Amino acid sequence: MEELAPNETDEALLARVAWLYYNDGLTQSEVGHQLNLSRIKVSRLLDAGRASGLIEVRINSRQQGCLEIETRLQERFRLKDCRVIPDSTGSDVDARIGQAAANYLMQKLAPGDSLAVGWGATVSNAIRVLGHVVHERRIELFSLTGGVQTYVQGMREAHWDRTPNIIPAPLVVSTPELAAALLREPAISSLLNQAIAADYKLVGIGGISEQATVVAQGYITAGEIEPLRRSGARGDVLCRFYDRTGQDMELPLHERVIGVDLVQLRDCEQVIGAAGGPNKVTPILAALRGQILDILVTDESTALSLLDAAED
């Protein structure tokens, strides 16, 4: 078997191969076809990975994707850290990026740490994967917003056996006055403060479309999307909409939201944004421009599109 030189280029290629083979379940021939490698080369890479200890039952490397792209993203957007996973045809991008975000947190969370989470498809997928880690390491979990049912359902599907600290209120309430009163409640304000102080914060990034999670969950109607877009909205984090530069928008909706706002989120450290796919390029780019995120987890095509768009 040919020996692989122990450099970052080979490690990055090995990690790509390992992710597609072990995580996505492609055959060695399918991996080779996708990465323009022979099946024998794929087999040798996997053998080298197992022999070197980079691959055990899981991918035992800090690299799960594309080293060069990760470095470029970090430098271009002044990110503290970044994870880019290889593209895969025919796979659920939210599930794959959720898995990648969970893997990142598995590497970072120490016993007794705390994790605060938002909501949405990608974050829900991450939560499902993290259940056993939370139990083994006794991780304290906090919600970053109201919306009890959404969080409870996610915990149930993940089989979490530790009680999460969920803000006891809806995500969006009927009036600004009610929202202000709830935010003054000691039980709610205390939980929000603890969520802000958590060791890591994991959030999804929503797009401005009729398929967005905020529409699917009923927080805004499909008919409100186009007016939002015309007013300059480019994405949302925690049901807080922002413009193309990532700055908060003044919207009546925001006065009725129970949760951490973007000003508070920017002041936090270790905020992880997990999102990908063609419809998320613009929302992610705006969030990066507004320095809402410290860490980004995304896929290869989205990362390259972000870099291209940043040059415009």
PDB file of C-alpha atoms in Angstrom:
ATOM      1  CA  MET A   1       0.000   0.000   0.000  1.00  0.00           C
ATOM      2  CA  GLU A   2       1.322   3.430  -0.871  1.00  0.00           C
ATOM      3  CA  GLU A   3       2.124   5.645   2.093  1.00  0.00           C
ATOM      4  CA  LEU A   4       0.490   9.056   2.438  1.00  0.00           C
ATOM      5  CA  ALA A   5       2.595  12.018   3.501  1.00  0.00           C
ATOM      6  CA  PRO A   6       1.341  13.409   6.821  1.00  0.00           C
ATOM      7  CA  ASN A   7       0.387  16.862   5.632  1.00  0.00           C
ATOM      8  CA  GLU A   8      -2.786  18.939   5.823  1.00  0.00           C
ATOM      9  CA  THR A   9      -3.607  18.405   2.146  1.00  0.00           C
ATOM     10  CA  ASP A  10      -3.742  14.628   2.553  1.00  0.00           C
ATOM     11  CA  GLU A  11      -5.592  14.907   5.841  1.00  0.00           C
ATOM     12  CA  ALA A  12      -8.223  17.145   4.259  1.00  0.00           C
ATOM     13  CA  LEU A  13      -8.698  14.716   1.342  1.00  0.00           C
ATOM     14  CA  LEU A  14      -8.821  11.755   3.720  1.00  0.00           C
ATOM     15  CA  ALA A  15     -11.452  13.528   5.836  1.00  0.00           C
ATOM     16  CA  ARG A  16     -13.574  14.223   2.739  1.00  0.00           C
ATOM     17  CA  VAL A  17     -13.398  10.568   1.729  1.00  0.00           C
ATOM     18  CA  ALA A  18     -14.141   9.362   5.251  1.00  0.00           C
ATOM     19  CA  TRP A  19     -17.139  11.673   5.666  1.00  0.00           C
ATOM     20  CA  LEU A  20     -18.734  10.565   2.394  1.00  0.00           C
ATOM     21  CA  TYR A  21     -17.994   6.881   3.010  1.00  0.00           C
ATOM     22  CA  TYR A  22     -18.842   6.530   6.703  1.00  0.00           C
ATOM     23  CA  ASN A  23     -21.341   9.315   7.342  1.00  0.00           C
ATOM     24  CA  ASP A  24     -23.195   9.458   4.008  1.00  0.00           C
ATOM     25  CA  GLY A  25     -22.976   5.741   3.287  1.00  0.00           C
ATOM     26  CA  LEU A  26     -21.591   6.001  -0.249  1.00  0.00           C
ATOM     27  CA  THR A  27     -19.696   3.076  -1.707  1.00  0.00           C
ATOM     28  CA  GLN A  28     -15.994   3.441  -2.424  1.00  0.00           C
ATOM     29  CA  SER A  29     -16.793   3.632  -6.141  1.00  0.00           C
ATOM     30  CA  GLU A  30     -19.381   6.378  -5.543  1.00  0.00           C
ATOM     31  CA  VAL A  31     -16.927   8.332  -3.397  1.00  0.00           C
ATOM     32  CA  GLY A  32     -14.293   7.989  -6.089  1.00  0.00           C
ATOM     33  CA  HIS A  33     -16.690   9.174  -8.777  1.00  0.00           C
ATOM     34  CA  GLN A  34     -17.700  12.228  -6.709  1.00  0.00           C
ATOM     35  CA  LEU A  35     -14.119  13.224  -5.884  1.00  0.00           C
ATOM     36  CA  ASN A  36     -12.573  12.143  -9.211  1.00  0.00           C
ATOM     37  CA  LEU A  37     -10.481   9.405  -7.568  1.00  0.00           C
ATOM     38  CA  SER A  38     -10.062   5.745  -8.456  1.00  0.00           C
ATOM     39  CA  ARG A  39     -11.765   3.222  -6.182  1.00  0.00           C
ATOM     40  CA  ILE A  40      -8.321   1.862  -5.292  1.00  0.00           C
ATOM     41  CA  LYS A  41      -7.194   5.353  -4.242  1.00  0.00           C
ATOM     42  CA  VAL A  42     -10.289   5.689  -2.037  1.00  0.00           C
ATOM     43  CA  SER A  43      -9.596   2.303  -0.472  1.00  0.00           C
ATOM     44  CA  ARG A  44      -5.959   3.223   0.194  1.00  0.00           C
ATOM     45  CA  LEU A  45      -6.974   6.530   1.778  1.00  0.00           C
ATOM     46  CA  LEU A  46      -9.388   4.739   4.108  1.00  0.00           C
ATOM     47  CA  ASP A  47      -6.733   2.142   4.984  1.00  0.00           C
ATOM     48  CA  ALA A  48      -4.197   4.884   5.678  1.00  0.00           C
ATOM     49  CA  GLY A  49      -6.705   6.699   7.857  1.00  0.00           C
ATOM     50  CA  ARG A  50      -7.398   3.614   9.949  1.00  0.00           C
ATOM     51  CA  ALA A  51      -3.696   2.772  10.216  1.00  0.00           C
ATOM     52  CA  SER A  52      -2.769   6.293  11.342  1.00  0.00           C
ATOM     53  CA  GLY A  53      -5.574   6.577  13.885  1.00  0.00           C
ATOM     54  CA  LEU A  54      -7.317   9.396  12.055  1.00  0.00           C
ATOM     55  CA  ILE A  55     -10.288   7.093  11.492  1.00  0.00           C
ATOM     56  CA  GLU A  56     -11.772   4.914  14.209  1.00  0.00           C
ATOM     57  CA  VAL A  57     -15.504   4.342  14.490  1.00  0.00           C
ATOM     58  CA  ARG A  58     -15.911   8.035  13.691  1.00  0.00           C
ATOM     59  CA  ILE A  59     -13.739  10.499  11.803  1.00  0.00           C
ATOM     60  CA  ASN A  60     -11.046  11.078  14.387  1.00  0.00           C
ATOM     61  CA  SER A  61      -9.747  14.329  12.991  1.00  0.00           C
ATOM     62  CA  ARG A  62     -10.538  17.943  13.640  1.00  0.00           C
ATOM     63  CA  GLN A  63     -10.922  18.161   9.880  1.00  0.00           C
ATOM     64  CA  GLN A  64     -14.273  17.021   8.484  1.00  0.00           C
ATOM     65  CA  GLY A  65     -14.160  18.962   5.308  1.00  0.00           C
ATOM     66  CA  CYS A  66     -12.173  21.427   3.341  1.00  0.00           C
ATOM     67  CA  LEU A  67      -9.135  22.954   5.021  1.00  0.00           C
ATOM     68  CA  GLU A  68      -8.379  25.620   2.458  1.00  0.00           C
ATOM     69  CA  ILE A  69     -11.987  26.823   2.268  1.00  0.00           C
ATOM     70  CA  GLU A  70     -12.276  26.911   6.056  1.00  0.00           C
ATOM     71  CA  THR A  71      -9.140  29.030   6.275  1.00  0.00           C
ATOM     72  CA  ARG A  72     -10.361  31.432   3.618  1.00  0.00           C
ATOM     73  CA  LEU A  73     -13.737  31.843   5.333  1.00  0.00           C
ATOM     74  CA  GLN A  74     -12.112  32.498   8.697  1.00  0.00           C
ATOM     75  CA  GLU A  75      -9.806  35.122   7.263  1.00  0.00           C
ATOM     76  CA  ARG A  76     -12.399  36.803   5.039  1.00  0.00           C
ATOM     77  CA  PHE A  77     -15.104  37.097   7.707  1.00  0.00           C
ATOM     78  CA  ARG A  78     -12.891  37.231  10.815  1.00  0.00           C
ATOM     79  CA  LEU A  79     -14.441  34.066  12.240  1.00  0.00           C
ATOM     80  CA  LYS A  80     -13.028  32.425  15.324  1.00  0.00           C
ATOM     81  CA  ASP A  81     -13.549  28.982  13.793  1.00  0.00           C
ATOM     82  CA  CYS A  82     -15.217  27.307  10.837  1.00  0.00           C
ATOM     83  CA  ARG A  83     -16.217  23.830   9.676  1.00  0.00           C
ATOM     84  CA  VAL A  84     -16.997  23.051   6.044  1.00  0.00           C
ATOM     85  CA  ILE A  85     -18.272  19.592   5.112  1.00  0.00           C
ATOM     86  CA  PRO A  86     -17.976  18.101   1.621  1.00  0.00           C
ATOM     87  CA  ASP A  87     -20.950  18.316  -0.715  1.00  0.00           C
ATOM     88  CA  SER A  88     -23.085  15.241  -1.247  1.00  0.00           C
ATOM     89  CA  THR A  89     -25.728  14.818  -3.919  1.00  0.00           C
ATOM     90  CA  GLY A  90     -29.184  13.687  -2.873  1.00  0.00           C
ATOM     91  CA  SER A  91     -28.702  14.190   0.876  1.00  0.00           C
ATOM     92  CA  ASP A  92     -30.663  16.401   3.274  1.00  0.00           C
ATOM     93  CA  VAL A  93     -28.417  19.429   3.760  1.00  0.00           C
ATOM     94  CA  ASP A  94     -30.071  20.387   7.068  1.00  0.00           C
ATOM     95  CA  ALA A  95     -29.457  16.896   8.460  1.00  0.00           C
ATOM     96  CA  ARG A  96     -25.831  16.814   7.314  1.00  0.00           C
ATOM     97  CA  ILE A  97     -24.991  20.254   8.658  1.00  0.00           C
ATOM     98  CA  GLY A  98     -26.832  19.471  11.883  1.00  0.00           C
ATOM     99  CA  GLN A  99     -24.658  16.364  12.202  1.00  0.00           C
ATOM    100  CA  ALA A 100     -21.545  18.457  11.531  1.00  0.00           C
ATOM    101  CA  ALA A 101     -22.553  21.035  14.159  1.00  0.00           C
ATOM    102  CA  ALA A 102     -23.138  18.220  16.654  1.00  0.00           C
ATOM    103  CA  ASN A 103     -19.730  16.740  15.845  1.00  0.00           C
ATOM    104  CA  TYR A 104     -18.115  20.144  16.366  1.00  0.00           C
ATOM    105  CA  LEU A 105     -19.774  20.487  19.763  1.00  0.00           C
ATOM    106  CA  MET A 106     -18.768  16.943  20.713  1.00  0.00           C
ATOM    107  CA  GLN A 107     -15.166  18.033  20.212  1.00  0.00           C
ATOM    108  CA  LYS A 108     -15.584  21.241  22.217  1.00  0.00           C
ATOM    109  CA  LEU A 109     -17.997  20.632  25.102  1.00  0.00           C
ATOM    110  CA  ALA A 110     -16.261  19.670  28.333  1.00  0.00           C
ATOM    111  CA  PRO A 111     -17.967  17.908  31.251  1.00  0.00           C
ATOM    112  CA  GLY A 112     -20.197  20.368  33.087  1.00  0.00           C
ATOM    113  CA  ASP A 113     -20.309  22.906  30.250  1.00  0.00           C
ATOM    114  CA  SER A 114     -23.510  24.635  29.159  1.00  0.00           C
ATOM    115  CA  LEU A 115     -25.112  24.907  25.719  1.00  0.00           C
ATOM    116  CA  ALA A 116     -27.829  27.329  24.614  1.00  0.00           C
ATOM    117  CA  VAL A 117     -29.756  26.576  21.434  1.00  0.00           C
ATOM    118  CA  GLY A 118     -32.142  28.244  19.049  1.00  0.00           C
ATOM    119  CA  TRP A 119     -34.577  26.364  16.873  1.00  0.00           C
ATOM    120  CA  GLY A 120     -35.109  25.306  13.267  1.00  0.00           C
ATOM    121  CA  ALA A 121     -34.423  22.191  11.198  1.00  0.00           C
ATOM    122  CA  THR A 122     -30.625  22.281  11.327  1.00  0.00           C
ATOM    123  CA  VAL A 123     -30.445  22.945  15.069  1.00  0.00           C
ATOM    124  CA  SER A 124     -33.050  20.233  15.715  1.00  0.00           C
ATOM    125  CA  ASN A 125     -30.917  17.739  13.807  1.00  0.00           C
ATOM    126  CA  ALA A 126     -27.893  18.706  15.903  1.00  0.00           C
ATOM    127  CA  ILE A 127     -29.865  18.303  19.125  1.00  0.00           C
ATOM    128  CA  ARG A 128     -30.949  14.795  18.140  1.00  0.00           C
ATOM    129  CA  VAL A 129     -27.337  13.724  17.660  1.00  0.00           C
ATOM    130  CA  LEU A 130     -26.121  15.313  20.897  1.00  0.00           C
ATOM    131  CA  GLY A 131     -28.395  13.418  23.287  1.00  0.00           C
ATOM    132  CA  HIS A 132     -25.831  10.894  24.569  1.00  0.00           C
ATOM    133  CA  VAL A 133     -23.100  13.537  24.898  1.00  0.00           C
ATOM    134  CA  VAL A 134     -25.338  15.694  27.074  1.00  0.00           C
ATOM    135  CA  HIS A 135     -25.982  12.711  29.345  1.00  0.00           C
ATOM    136  CA  GLU A 136     -22.374  11.513  29.563  1.00  0.00           C
ATOM    137  CA  ARG A 137     -20.850  14.954  30.119  1.00  0.00           C
ATOM    138  CA  ARG A 138     -23.732  16.399  32.157  1.00  0.00           C
ATOM    139  CA  ILE A 139     -24.178  19.346  29.822  1.00  0.00           C
ATOM    140  CA  GLU A 140     -26.647  22.001  30.964  1.00  0.00           C
ATOM    141  CA  LEU A 141     -29.012  22.989  28.150  1.00  0.00           C
ATOM    142  CA  PHE A 142     -30.803  26.334  27.761  1.00  0.00           C
ATOM    143  CA  SER A 143     -33.205  27.686  25.161  1.00  0.00           C
ATOM    144  CA  LEU A 144     -32.390  31.047  23.586  1.00  0.00           C
ATOM    145  CA  THR A 145     -36.052  31.848  22.927  1.00  0.00           C
ATOM    146  CA  GLY A 146     -39.542  31.004  23.995  1.00  0.00           C
ATOM    147  CA  GLY A 147     -41.476  28.354  22.103  1.00  0.00           C
ATOM    148  CA  VAL A 148     -41.823  25.526  24.589  1.00  0.00           C
ATOM    149  CA  GLN A 149     -43.399  22.939  22.292  1.00  0.00           C
ATOM    150  CA  THR A 150     -40.682  23.221  19.652  1.00  0.00           C
ATOM    151  CA  TYR A 151     -37.945  22.527  22.186  1.00  0.00           C
ATOM    152  CA  VAL A 152     -39.825  19.784  24.026  1.00  0.00           C
ATOM    153  CA  GLN A 153     -40.443  17.922  20.775  1.00  0.00           C
ATOM    154  CA  GLY A 154     -36.771  18.131  19.860  1.00  0.00           C
ATOM    155  CA  MET A 155     -35.679  16.809  23.242  1.00  0.00           C
ATOM    156  CA  ARG A 156     -38.166  13.946  23.069  1.00  0.00           C
ATOM    157  CA  GLU A 157     -36.870  12.851  19.671  1.00  0.00           C
ATOM    158  CA  ALA A 158     -33.298  13.025  20.977  1.00  0.00           C
ATOM    159  CA  HIS A 159     -34.150  10.922  24.057  1.00  0.00           C
ATOM    160  CA  TRP A 160     -32.511  13.448  26.373  1.00  0.00           C
ATOM    161  CA  ASP A 161     -32.710  12.413  29.998  1.00  0.00           C
ATOM    162  CA  ARG A 162     -31.538  15.730  31.447  1.00  0.00           C
ATOM    163  CA  THR A 163     -34.123  18.431  32.055  1.00  0.00           C
ATOM    164  CA  PRO A 164     -33.525  21.367  29.701  1.00  0.00           C
ATOM    165  CA  ASN A 165     -33.981  24.950  30.885  1.00  0.00           C
ATOM    166  CA  ILE A 166     -36.701  26.161  28.535  1.00  0.00           C
ATOM    167  CA  ILE A 167     -38.104  29.694  28.692  1.00  0.00           C
ATOM    168  CA  PRO A 168     -41.738  29.215  29.823  1.00  0.00           C
ATOM    169  CA  ALA A 169     -43.352  31.417  27.179  1.00  0.00           C
ATOM    170  CA  PRO A 170     -44.303  31.392  23.489  1.00  0.00           C
ATOM    171  CA  LEU A 171     -41.739  32.584  20.973  1.00  0.00           C
ATOM    172  CA  VAL A 172     -44.091  35.330  19.750  1.00  0.00           C
ATOM    173  CA  VAL A 173     -46.839  36.756  21.948  1.00  0.00           C
ATOM    174  CA  SER A 174     -49.888  38.812  21.042  1.00  0.00           C
ATOM    175  CA  THR A 175     -48.792  42.308  22.096  1.00  0.00           C
ATOM    176  CA  PRO A 176     -45.592  44.273  22.806  1.00  0.00           C
ATOM    177  CA  GLU A 177     -46.938  45.016  26.287  1.00  0.00           C
ATOM    178  CA  LEU A 178     -47.249  41.324  27.099  1.00  0.00           C
ATOM    179  CA  ALA A 179     -43.748  40.653  25.752  1.00  0.00           C
ATOM    180  CA  ALA A 180     -42.275  43.429  27.888  1.00  0.00           C
ATOM    181  CA  ALA A 181     -44.059  42.131  30.979  1.00  0.00           C
ATOM    182  CA  LEU A 182     -42.867  38.563  30.405  1.00  0.00           C
ATOM    183  CA  LEU A 183     -39.278  39.679  29.844  1.00  0.00           C
ATOM    184  CA  ARG A 184     -39.391  41.432  33.210  1.00  0.00           C
ATOM    185  CA  GLU A 185     -40.459  38.240  34.970  1.00  0.00           C
ATOM    186  CA  PRO A 186     -37.541  37.016  37.140  1.00  0.00           C
ATOM    187  CA  ALA A 187     -37.910  33.394  36.019  1.00  0.00           C
ATOM    188  CA  ILE A 188     -37.682  34.363  32.342  1.00  0.00           C
ATOM    189  CA  SER A 189     -34.999  37.044  32.665  1.00  0.00           C
ATOM    190  CA  SER A 190     -32.851  34.659  34.736  1.00  0.00           C
ATOM    191  CA  LEU A 191     -33.062  31.919  32.100  1.00  0.00           C
ATOM    192  CA  LEU A 192     -32.217  34.377  29.317  1.00  0.00           C
ATOM    193  CA  ASN A 193     -29.181  35.605  31.244  1.00  0.00           C
ATOM    194  CA  GLN A 194     -28.007  32.022  31.754  1.00  0.00           C
ATOM    195  CA  ALA A 195     -28.539  31.256  28.066  1.00  0.00           C
ATOM    196  CA  ILE A 196     -26.444  34.283  27.085  1.00  0.00           C
ATOM    197  CA  ALA A 197     -23.708  33.148  29.480  1.00  0.00           C
ATOM    198  CA  ALA A 198     -23.639  29.553  28.185  1.00  0.00           C
ATOM    199  CA  ASP A 199     -20.286  28.188  27.023  1.00  0.00           C
ATOM    200  CA  TYR A 200     -21.609  27.710  23.476  1.00  0.00           C
ATOM    201  CA  LYS A 201     -24.634  29.060  21.617  1.00  0.00           C
ATOM    202  CA  LEU A 202     -25.988  27.206  18.561  1.00  0.00           C
ATOM    203  CA  VAL A 203     -28.359  28.980  16.171  1.00  0.00           C
ATOM    204  CA  GLY A 204     -29.858  28.363  12.764  1.00  0.00           C
ATOM    205  CA  ILE A 205     -30.043  30.992  10.040  1.00  0.00           C
ATOM    206  CA  GLY A 206     -33.385  31.558   8.352  1.00  0.00           C
ATOM    207  CA  GLY A 207     -34.025  32.684   4.803  1.00  0.00           C
ATOM    208  CA  ILE A 208     -36.649  35.045   3.439  1.00  0.00           C
ATOM    209  CA  SER A 209     -38.931  32.636   1.612  1.00  0.00           C
ATOM    210  CA  GLU A 210     -42.338  31.029   1.899  1.00  0.00           C
ATOM    211  CA  GLN A 211     -40.562  27.827   2.999  1.00  0.00           C
ATOM    212  CA  ALA A 212     -38.749  29.490   5.912  1.00  0.00           C
ATOM    213  CA  THR A 213     -39.112  27.958   9.369  1.00  0.00           C
ATOM    214  CA  VAL A 214     -40.747  31.112  10.741  1.00  0.00           C
ATOM    215  CA  VAL A 215     -43.514  30.611   8.166  1.00  0.00           C
ATOM    216  CA  ALA A 216     -43.789  26.848   8.680  1.00  0.00           C
ATOM    217  CA  GLN A 217     -44.106  27.386  12.452  1.00  0.00           C
ATOM    218  CA  GLY A 218     -46.777  30.042  11.954  1.00  0.00           C
ATOM    219  CA  TYR A 219     -44.879  33.015  13.402  1.00  0.00           C
ATOM    220  CA  ILE A 220     -45.370  35.007  10.227  1.00  0.00           C
ATOM    221  CA  THR A 221     -47.563  34.324   7.205  1.00  0.00           C
ATOM    222  CA  ALA A 222     -46.381  33.525   3.687  1.00  0.00           C
ATOM    223  CA  GLY A 223     -47.957  36.797   2.587  1.00  0.00           C
ATOM    224  CA  GLU A 224     -45.621  38.766   4.858  1.00  0.00           C
ATOM    225  CA  ILE A 225     -42.476  37.441   3.171  1.00  0.00           C
ATOM    226  CA  GLU A 226     -42.486  39.691   0.109  1.00  0.00           C
ATOM    227  CA  PRO A 227     -43.058  42.906   2.126  1.00  0.00           C
ATOM    228  CA  LEU A 228     -40.188  41.855   4.397  1.00  0.00           C
ATOM    229  CA  ARG A 229     -37.947  41.292   1.390  1.00  0.00           C
ATOM    230  CA  ARG A 230     -38.911  44.648  -0.136  1.00  0.00           C
ATOM    231  CA  SER A 231     -38.140  46.388   3.139  1.00  0.00           C
ATOM    232  CA  GLY A 232     -34.613  45.001   3.012  1.00  0.00           C
ATOM    233  CA  ALA A 233     -34.759  41.844   5.144  1.00  0.00           C
ATOM    234  CA  ARG A 234     -32.162  39.240   4.149  1.00  0.00           C
ATOM    235  CA  GLY A 235     -32.404  36.674   6.928  1.00  0.00           C
ATOM    236  CA  ASP A 236     -33.331  35.958  10.508  1.00  0.00           C
ATOM    237  CA  VAL A 237     -31.702  34.506  13.598  1.00  0.00           C
ATOM    238  CA  LEU A 238     -33.941  33.641  16.560  1.00  0.00           C
ATOM    239  CA  CYS A 239     -36.893  35.312  14.775  1.00  0.00           C
ATOM    240  CA  ARG A 240     -34.976  38.592  14.557  1.00  0.00           C
ATOM    241  CA  PHE A 241     -34.675  39.887  10.990  1.00  0.00           C
ATOM    242  CA  TYR A 242     -31.657  41.783   9.676  1.00  0.00           C
ATOM    243  CA  ASP A 243     -30.664  43.611   6.504  1.00  0.00           C
ATOM    244  CA  ARG A 244     -27.899  42.919   3.960  1.00  0.00           C
ATOM    245  CA  THR A 245     -25.249  44.293   6.313  1.00  0.00           C
ATOM    246  CA  GLY A 246     -26.488  42.166   9.203  1.00  0.00           C
ATOM    247  CA  GLN A 247     -27.996  45.083  11.095  1.00  0.00           C
ATOM    248  CA  ASP A 248     -31.202  44.702  13.078  1.00  0.00           C
ATOM    249  CA  MET A 249     -34.389  45.883  11.406  1.00  0.00           C
ATOM    250  CA  GLU A 250     -37.034  47.885  13.222  1.00  0.00           C
ATOM    251  CA  LEU A 251     -40.076  45.665  12.875  1.00  0.00           C
ATOM    252  CA  PRO A 252     -43.255  45.505  14.999  1.00  0.00           C
ATOM    253  CA  LEU A 253     -42.770  41.732  15.147  1.00  0.00           C
ATOM    254  CA  HIS A 254     -39.544  42.090  17.141  1.00  0.00           C
ATOM    255  CA  GLU A 255     -41.431  43.819  19.945  1.00  0.00           C
ATOM    256  CA  ARG A 256     -43.458  40.639  20.450  1.00  0.00           C
ATOM    257  CA  VAL A 257     -40.591  38.112  20.423  1.00  0.00           C
ATOM    258  CA  ILE A 258     -39.527  36.430  23.654  1.00  0.00           C
ATOM    259  CA  GLY A 259     -35.840  35.620  23.489  1.00  0.00           C
ATOM    260  CA  VAL A 260     -32.292  36.812  23.031  1.00  0.00           C
ATOM    261  CA  ASP A 261     -32.017  39.647  20.514  1.00  0.00           C
ATOM    262  CA  LEU A 262     -29.227  40.288  18.010  1.00  0.00           C
ATOM    263  CA  VAL A 263     -27.555  42.984  20.110  1.00  0.00           C
ATOM    264  CA  GLN A 264     -27.219  40.509  22.974  1.00  0.00           C
ATOM    265  CA  LEU A 265     -26.079  37.757  20.618  1.00  0.00           C
ATOM    266  CA  ARG A 266     -23.311  39.927  19.164  1.00  0.00           C
ATOM    267  CA  ASP A 267     -22.027  40.572  22.665  1.00  0.00           C
ATOM    268  CA  CYS A 268     -21.782  36.819  23.318  1.00  0.00           C
ATOM    269  CA  GLU A 269     -18.803  34.613  22.586  1.00  0.00           C
ATOM    270  CA  GLN A 270     -18.844  31.173  20.943  1.00  0.00           C
ATOM    271  CA  VAL A 271     -21.974  31.750  18.830  1.00  0.00           C
ATOM    272  CA  ILE A 272     -22.187  28.946  16.263  1.00  0.00           C
ATOM    273  CA  GLY A 273     -24.275  29.451  13.129  1.00  0.00           C
ATOM    274  CA  ALA A 274     -25.221  26.232  11.325  1.00  0.00           C
ATOM    275  CA  ALA A 275     -26.797  26.521   7.881  1.00  0.00           C
ATOM    276  CA  GLY A 276     -26.269  25.660   4.236  1.00  0.00           C
ATOM    277  CA  GLY A 277     -27.833  25.305   0.833  1.00  0.00           C
ATOM    278  CA  PRO A 278     -28.340  27.739  -2.071  1.00  0.00           C
ATOM    279  CA  ASN A 279     -31.217  29.581  -0.385  1.00  0.00           C
ATOM    280  CA  LYS A 280     -29.091  30.278   2.696  1.00  0.00           C
ATOM    281  CA  VAL A 281     -26.140  32.009   1.007  1.00  0.00           C
ATOM    282  CA  THR A 282     -27.643  35.503   1.246  1.00  0.00           C
ATOM    283  CA  PRO A 283     -28.854  35.119   4.878  1.00  0.00           C
ATOM    284  CA  ILE A 284     -25.495  33.687   5.994  1.00  0.00           C
ATOM    285  CA  LEU A 285     -23.534  36.372   4.152  1.00  0.00           C
ATOM    286  CA  ALA A 286     -25.558  39.125   5.808  1.00  0.00           C
ATOM    287  CA  ALA A 287     -25.133  37.499   9.242  1.00  0.00           C
ATOM    288  CA  LEU A 288     -21.375  37.315   8.687  1.00  0.00           C
ATOM    289  CA  ARG A 289     -21.221  40.934   7.577  1.00  0.00           C
ATOM    290  CA  GLY A 290     -23.083  41.908  10.738  1.00  0.00           C
ATOM    291  CA  GLN A 291     -20.702  39.848  12.906  1.00  0.00           C
ATOM    292  CA  ILE A 292     -23.594  37.972  14.474  1.00  0.00           C
ATOM    293  CA  LEU A 293     -21.598  34.719  14.417  1.00  0.00           C
ATOM    294  CA  ASP A 294     -18.233  33.653  15.801  1.00  0.00           C
ATOM    295  CA  ILE A 295     -18.218  30.169  14.276  1.00  0.00           C
ATOM    296  CA  LEU A 296     -19.789  28.874  11.065  1.00  0.00           C
ATOM    297  CA  VAL A 297     -20.720  25.298  10.136  1.00  0.00           C
ATOM    298  CA  THR A 298     -21.759  24.897   6.508  1.00  0.00           C
ATOM    299  CA  ASP A 299     -21.262  22.847   3.347  1.00  0.00           C
ATOM    300  CA  GLU A 300     -18.720  23.215   0.571  1.00  0.00           C
ATOM    301  CA  SER A 301     -20.930  24.772  -2.118  1.00  0.00           C
ATOM    302  CA  THR A 302     -22.373  27.308   0.291  1.00  0.00           C
ATOM    303  CA  ALA A 303     -18.901  28.216   1.548  1.00  0.00           C
ATOM    304  CA  LEU A 304     -17.618  28.812  -1.985  1.00  0.00           C
ATOM    305  CA  SER A 305     -20.698  30.887  -2.831  1.00  0.00           C
ATOM    306  CA  LEU A 306     -20.124  32.987   0.289  1.00  0.00           C
ATOM    307  CA  LEU A 307     -16.556  33.668  -0.755  1.00  0.00           C
ATOM    308  CA  ASP A 308     -17.638  34.585  -4.278  1.00  0.00           C
ATOM    309  CA  ALA A 309     -20.434  36.853  -3.048  1.00  0.00           C
ATOM    310  CA  ALA A 310     -18.095  38.587  -0.616  1.00  0.00           C
ATOM    311  CA  GLU A 311     -16.032  39.792  -3.570  1.00  0.00           C
ATOM    312  CA  ASP A 312     -19.001  41.545  -5.209  1.00  0.00           C
TER     313      ASP A 312
END
